[in-house]
Coordinates of C-alpha atoms in Angstrom, one line a residue:
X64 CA 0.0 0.0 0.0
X65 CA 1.6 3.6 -1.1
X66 CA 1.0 6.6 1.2
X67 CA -1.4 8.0 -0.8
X68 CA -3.7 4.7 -0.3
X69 CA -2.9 4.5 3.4
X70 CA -3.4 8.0 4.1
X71 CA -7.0 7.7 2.3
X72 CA -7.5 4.6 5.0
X73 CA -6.3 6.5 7.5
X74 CA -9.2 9.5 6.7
X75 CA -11.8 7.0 5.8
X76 CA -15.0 7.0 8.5
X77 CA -18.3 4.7 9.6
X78 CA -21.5 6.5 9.9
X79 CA -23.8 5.5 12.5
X80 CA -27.7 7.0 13.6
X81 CA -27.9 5.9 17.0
X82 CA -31.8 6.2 18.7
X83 CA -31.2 7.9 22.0
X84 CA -33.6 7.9 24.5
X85 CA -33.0 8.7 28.3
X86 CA -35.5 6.4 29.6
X87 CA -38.8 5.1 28.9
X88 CA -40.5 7.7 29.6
X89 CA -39.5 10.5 27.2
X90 CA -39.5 10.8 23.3
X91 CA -36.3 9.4 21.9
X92 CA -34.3 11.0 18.6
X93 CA -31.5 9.9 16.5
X94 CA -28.2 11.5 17.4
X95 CA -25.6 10.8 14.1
X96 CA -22.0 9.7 14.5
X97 CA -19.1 9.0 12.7
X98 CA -15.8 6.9 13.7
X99 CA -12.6 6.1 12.0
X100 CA -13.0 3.1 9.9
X101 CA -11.3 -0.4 10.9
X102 CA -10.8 -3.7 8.5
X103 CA -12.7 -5.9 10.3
X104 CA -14.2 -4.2 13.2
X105 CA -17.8 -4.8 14.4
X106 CA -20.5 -2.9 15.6
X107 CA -19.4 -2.9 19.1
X108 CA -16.1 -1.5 18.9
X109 CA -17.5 1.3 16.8
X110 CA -20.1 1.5 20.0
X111 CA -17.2 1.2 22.4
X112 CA -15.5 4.4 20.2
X113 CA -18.3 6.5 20.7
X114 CA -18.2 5.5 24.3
X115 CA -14.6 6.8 24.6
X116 CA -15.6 10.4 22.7
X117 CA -19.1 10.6 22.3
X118 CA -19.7 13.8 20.1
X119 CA -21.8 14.1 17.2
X120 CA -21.1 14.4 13.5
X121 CA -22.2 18.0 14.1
X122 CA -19.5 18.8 17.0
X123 CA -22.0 18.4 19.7
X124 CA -20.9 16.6 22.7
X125 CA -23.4 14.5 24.1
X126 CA -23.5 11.6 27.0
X127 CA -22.1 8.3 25.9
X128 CA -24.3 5.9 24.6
X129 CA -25.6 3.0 26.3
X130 CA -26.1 -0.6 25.2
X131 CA -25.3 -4.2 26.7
X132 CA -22.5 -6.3 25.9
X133 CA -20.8 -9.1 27.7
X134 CA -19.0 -12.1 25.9
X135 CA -18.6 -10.2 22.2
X136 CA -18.6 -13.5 21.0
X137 CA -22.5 -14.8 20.1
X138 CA -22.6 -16.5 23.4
X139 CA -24.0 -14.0 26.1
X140 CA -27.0 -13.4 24.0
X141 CA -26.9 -9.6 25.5
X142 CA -26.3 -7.7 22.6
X143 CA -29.3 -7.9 20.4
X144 CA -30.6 -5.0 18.4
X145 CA -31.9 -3.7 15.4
X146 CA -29.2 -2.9 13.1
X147 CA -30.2 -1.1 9.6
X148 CA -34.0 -2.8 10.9
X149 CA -33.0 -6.0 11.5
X150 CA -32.6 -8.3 14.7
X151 CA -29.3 -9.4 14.8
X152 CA -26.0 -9.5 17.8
X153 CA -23.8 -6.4 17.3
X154 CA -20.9 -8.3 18.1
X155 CA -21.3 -10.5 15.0
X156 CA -22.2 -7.9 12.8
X157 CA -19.3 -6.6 10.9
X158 CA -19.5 -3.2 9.7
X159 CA -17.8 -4.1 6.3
X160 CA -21.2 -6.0 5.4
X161 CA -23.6 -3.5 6.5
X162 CA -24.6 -0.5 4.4
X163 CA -24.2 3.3 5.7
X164 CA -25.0 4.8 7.4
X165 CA -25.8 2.2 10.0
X166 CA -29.1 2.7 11.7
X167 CA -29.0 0.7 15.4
X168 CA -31.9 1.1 17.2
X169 CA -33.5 -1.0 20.7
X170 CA -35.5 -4.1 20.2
X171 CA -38.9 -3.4 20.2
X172 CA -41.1 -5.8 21.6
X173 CA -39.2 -5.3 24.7
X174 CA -39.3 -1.9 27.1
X175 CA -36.4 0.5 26.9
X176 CA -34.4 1.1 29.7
X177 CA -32.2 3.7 28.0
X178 CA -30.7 3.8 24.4
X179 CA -30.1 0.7 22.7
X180 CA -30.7 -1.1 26.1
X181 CA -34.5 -2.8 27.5
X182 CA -35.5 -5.1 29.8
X183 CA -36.1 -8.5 29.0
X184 CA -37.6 -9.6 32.1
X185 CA -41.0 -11.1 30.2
X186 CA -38.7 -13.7 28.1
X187 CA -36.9 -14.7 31.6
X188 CA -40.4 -14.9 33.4
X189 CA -41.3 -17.1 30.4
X190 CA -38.9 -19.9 31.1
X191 CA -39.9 -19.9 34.9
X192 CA -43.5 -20.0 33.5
X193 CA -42.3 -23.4 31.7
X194 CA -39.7 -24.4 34.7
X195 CA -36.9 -24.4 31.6
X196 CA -34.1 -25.6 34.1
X197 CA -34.2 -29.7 35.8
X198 CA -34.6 -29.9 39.1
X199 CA -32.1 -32.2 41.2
X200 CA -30.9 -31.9 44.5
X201 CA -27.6 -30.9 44.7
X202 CA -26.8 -31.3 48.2
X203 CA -25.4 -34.3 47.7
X204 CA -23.7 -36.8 45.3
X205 CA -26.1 -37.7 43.1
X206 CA -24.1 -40.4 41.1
X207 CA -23.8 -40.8 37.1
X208 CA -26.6 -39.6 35.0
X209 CA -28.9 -41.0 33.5
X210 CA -27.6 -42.3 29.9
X211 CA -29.2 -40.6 27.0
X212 CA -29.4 -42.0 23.2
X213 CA -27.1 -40.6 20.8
X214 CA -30.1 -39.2 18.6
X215 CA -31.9 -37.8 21.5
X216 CA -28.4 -35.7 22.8
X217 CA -27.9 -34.7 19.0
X218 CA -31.1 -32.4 19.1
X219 CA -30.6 -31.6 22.6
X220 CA -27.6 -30.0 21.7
X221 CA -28.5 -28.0 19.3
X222 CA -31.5 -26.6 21.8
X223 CA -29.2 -26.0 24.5
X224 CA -27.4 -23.8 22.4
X225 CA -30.3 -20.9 23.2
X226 CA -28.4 -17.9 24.3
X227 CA -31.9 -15.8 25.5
X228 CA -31.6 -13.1 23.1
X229 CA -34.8 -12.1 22.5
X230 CA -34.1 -12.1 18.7
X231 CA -36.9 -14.6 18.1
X232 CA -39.3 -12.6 19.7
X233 CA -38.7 -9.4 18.2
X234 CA -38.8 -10.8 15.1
X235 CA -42.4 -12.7 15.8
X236 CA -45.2 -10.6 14.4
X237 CA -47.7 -11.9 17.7
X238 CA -45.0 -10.5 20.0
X239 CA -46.0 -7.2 21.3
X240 CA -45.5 -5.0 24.0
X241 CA -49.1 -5.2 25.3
X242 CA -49.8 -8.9 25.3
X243 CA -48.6 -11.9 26.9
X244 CA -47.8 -14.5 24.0
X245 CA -44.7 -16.2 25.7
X246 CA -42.5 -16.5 22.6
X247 CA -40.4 -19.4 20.8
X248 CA -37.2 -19.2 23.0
X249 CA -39.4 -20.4 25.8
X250 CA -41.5 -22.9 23.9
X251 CA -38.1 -25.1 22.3
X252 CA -36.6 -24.9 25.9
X253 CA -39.6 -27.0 27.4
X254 CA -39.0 -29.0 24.2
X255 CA -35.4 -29.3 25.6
X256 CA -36.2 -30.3 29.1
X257 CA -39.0 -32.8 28.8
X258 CA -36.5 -34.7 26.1
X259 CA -34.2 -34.5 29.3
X260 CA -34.3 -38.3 31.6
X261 CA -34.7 -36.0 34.4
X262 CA -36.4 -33.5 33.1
X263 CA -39.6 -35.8 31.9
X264 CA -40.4 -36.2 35.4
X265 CA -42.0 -32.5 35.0
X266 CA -42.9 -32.7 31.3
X267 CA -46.6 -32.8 31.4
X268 CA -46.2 -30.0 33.8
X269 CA -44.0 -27.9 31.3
X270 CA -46.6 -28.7 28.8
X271 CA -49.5 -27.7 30.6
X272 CA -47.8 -24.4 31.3
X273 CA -47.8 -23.7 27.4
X274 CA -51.9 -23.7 27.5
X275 CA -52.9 -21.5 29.6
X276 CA -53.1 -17.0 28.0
X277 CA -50.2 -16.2 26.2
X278 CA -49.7 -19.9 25.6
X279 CA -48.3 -21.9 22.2
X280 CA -51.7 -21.8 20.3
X281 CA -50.9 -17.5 20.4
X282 CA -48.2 -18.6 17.0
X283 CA -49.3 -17.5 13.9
X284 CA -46.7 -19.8 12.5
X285 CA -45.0 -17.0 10.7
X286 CA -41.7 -18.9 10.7
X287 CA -39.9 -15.2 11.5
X288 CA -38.2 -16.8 14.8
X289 CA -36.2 -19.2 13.1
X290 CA -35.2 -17.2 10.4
X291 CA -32.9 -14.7 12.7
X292 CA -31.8 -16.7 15.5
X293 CA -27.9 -16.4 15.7
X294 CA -27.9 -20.3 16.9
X295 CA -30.1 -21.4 13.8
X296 CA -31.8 -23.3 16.4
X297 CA -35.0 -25.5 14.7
X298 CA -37.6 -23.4 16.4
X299 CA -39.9 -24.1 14.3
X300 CA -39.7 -27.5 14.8
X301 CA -39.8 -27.3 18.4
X302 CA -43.6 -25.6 18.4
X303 CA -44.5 -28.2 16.3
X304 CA -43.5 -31.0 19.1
X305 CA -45.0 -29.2 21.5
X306 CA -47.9 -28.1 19.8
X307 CA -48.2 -32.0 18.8
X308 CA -48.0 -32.5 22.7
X309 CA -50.2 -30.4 23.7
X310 CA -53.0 -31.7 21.6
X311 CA -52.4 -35.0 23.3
X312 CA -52.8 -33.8 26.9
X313 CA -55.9 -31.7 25.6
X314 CA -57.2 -35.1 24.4
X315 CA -56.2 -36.9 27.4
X316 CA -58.2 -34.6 29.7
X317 CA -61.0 -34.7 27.3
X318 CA -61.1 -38.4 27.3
X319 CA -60.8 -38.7 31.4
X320 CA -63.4 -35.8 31.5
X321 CA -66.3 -38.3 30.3
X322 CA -64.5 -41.4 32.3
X323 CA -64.9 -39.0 35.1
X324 CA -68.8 -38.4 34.5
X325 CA -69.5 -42.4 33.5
X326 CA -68.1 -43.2 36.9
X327 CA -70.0 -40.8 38.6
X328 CA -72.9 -41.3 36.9
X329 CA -73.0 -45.1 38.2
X330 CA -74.3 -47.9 35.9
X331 CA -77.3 -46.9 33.7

């Protein structure tokens, strides 16, 4: 590279519009920025740039923006936003594929806390709604695990791979901000847990837990979920297993329902 080209490198910048809003509670605005361009870098280290000398493309100084990051490496899950309007994790998203300027804005279907941050508390309510964990008592040794086939651990893998981002919810078109529909995260993690040895002990409970309001029949099957999550997790599939089990407890109670009422009814 001559000087010429390294000095036009050197000069070269990334334009971002940022959505700033100071909490939930106030309109929010776009404040533009730009920063020197980097082969290679992603949208958080342009974020972190900012951070270090937050002032406009206009000169204005303004307070550095806020946004969550952890892991910057697609595991955390904590980075999730809207980048040029579409769901995606900031640490993955490289700035050389993204067309300028880049537009990040806050998830939606979530509230804002500040900025490009919210509060995902429904999606984490969601798995203790579906009790997406196994319960053991570890107080003591419990000895070797129960074995597991190696076609059952295959797709259990590939659930457990879930890094609660949210992206499958912002994307889902019955996800909003007023109702209760508990999202496909939650849904493919009770799929997860009942597949568990362990874990089966509480699978009709799990299941039962997706019927009540806000429940699995709230998909409109629009396939959006599967179609941004960063783990390419089947979650599709997953509401069709439990949507296939749920129709079998709701058939179950339906046929002990009129056992019930024979019984009672004694012999005619």
């Amino acid at each position: 590279m001559d000087t010429a080209q390294a000095s036009a490198v050197s000069t070269k910048t990334v334009t971002f519009r940022i959505w700033r809003q100071d909490d939930p509670n106030k309109p929010g605005h776009f404040d533009e920025f730009k920063v020197p361009y980097a082969k290679g870098a992603n949208v958080i280290s342009c974020l972190m740039e900012i951070q270090r000398n937050p002032v406009t493309s206009d000169g204005k100084k303004v307070a550095p923006v806020i946004w969550d990051a952890a892991c910057l490496e697609e595991v955390c899950g904590s980075c999730a936003m809207n980048i040029n309007g579409r769901v995606r994790m900031a640490c993955s998203a490289l700035v050389d594929k993204l067309e300028q300027p880049i537009t990040l804005e806050p998830m939606k279907k979530f509230p804002v806390v500040r900025d490009l941050t919210v509060d995902r508390e429904r999606m984490f309510e969601s798995l203790k709604r579906v009790k997406g964990w196994i319960p053991v008592d570890g107080t003591y040794n419990l000895g070797p695990g129960p074995r597991q086939s190696q076609k059952d651990h295959s797709v259990m893998y590939v659930l457990s791979t879930c890094i609660t981002c949210g992206s499958c919810l912002e994307a889902c078109p019955q996800v909003t901000l007023d109702n209760d529909f508990i999202g496909a995260a939650p849904i493919s993690q009770a799929r997860l847990f009942n597949m568990h040895p362990t874990g089966k002990l509480n699978a009709e409970e799990r299941t039962r837990a997706l019927m009540g309001p806000g429940g699995i029949q709230d998909c409109g099957k629009a396939q959006n979920c599967v179609k941004v999550c960063p783990k390419e997790i089947p979650l599709t599939t997953s509401i069709a297993v439990m949507n296939r089990e749920v129709t079998k407890l709701i058939i179950k109670d339906i046929f002990f329902k009129e056992e019930e009422q024979k019984a009672s009814s004694g012999p005619g």
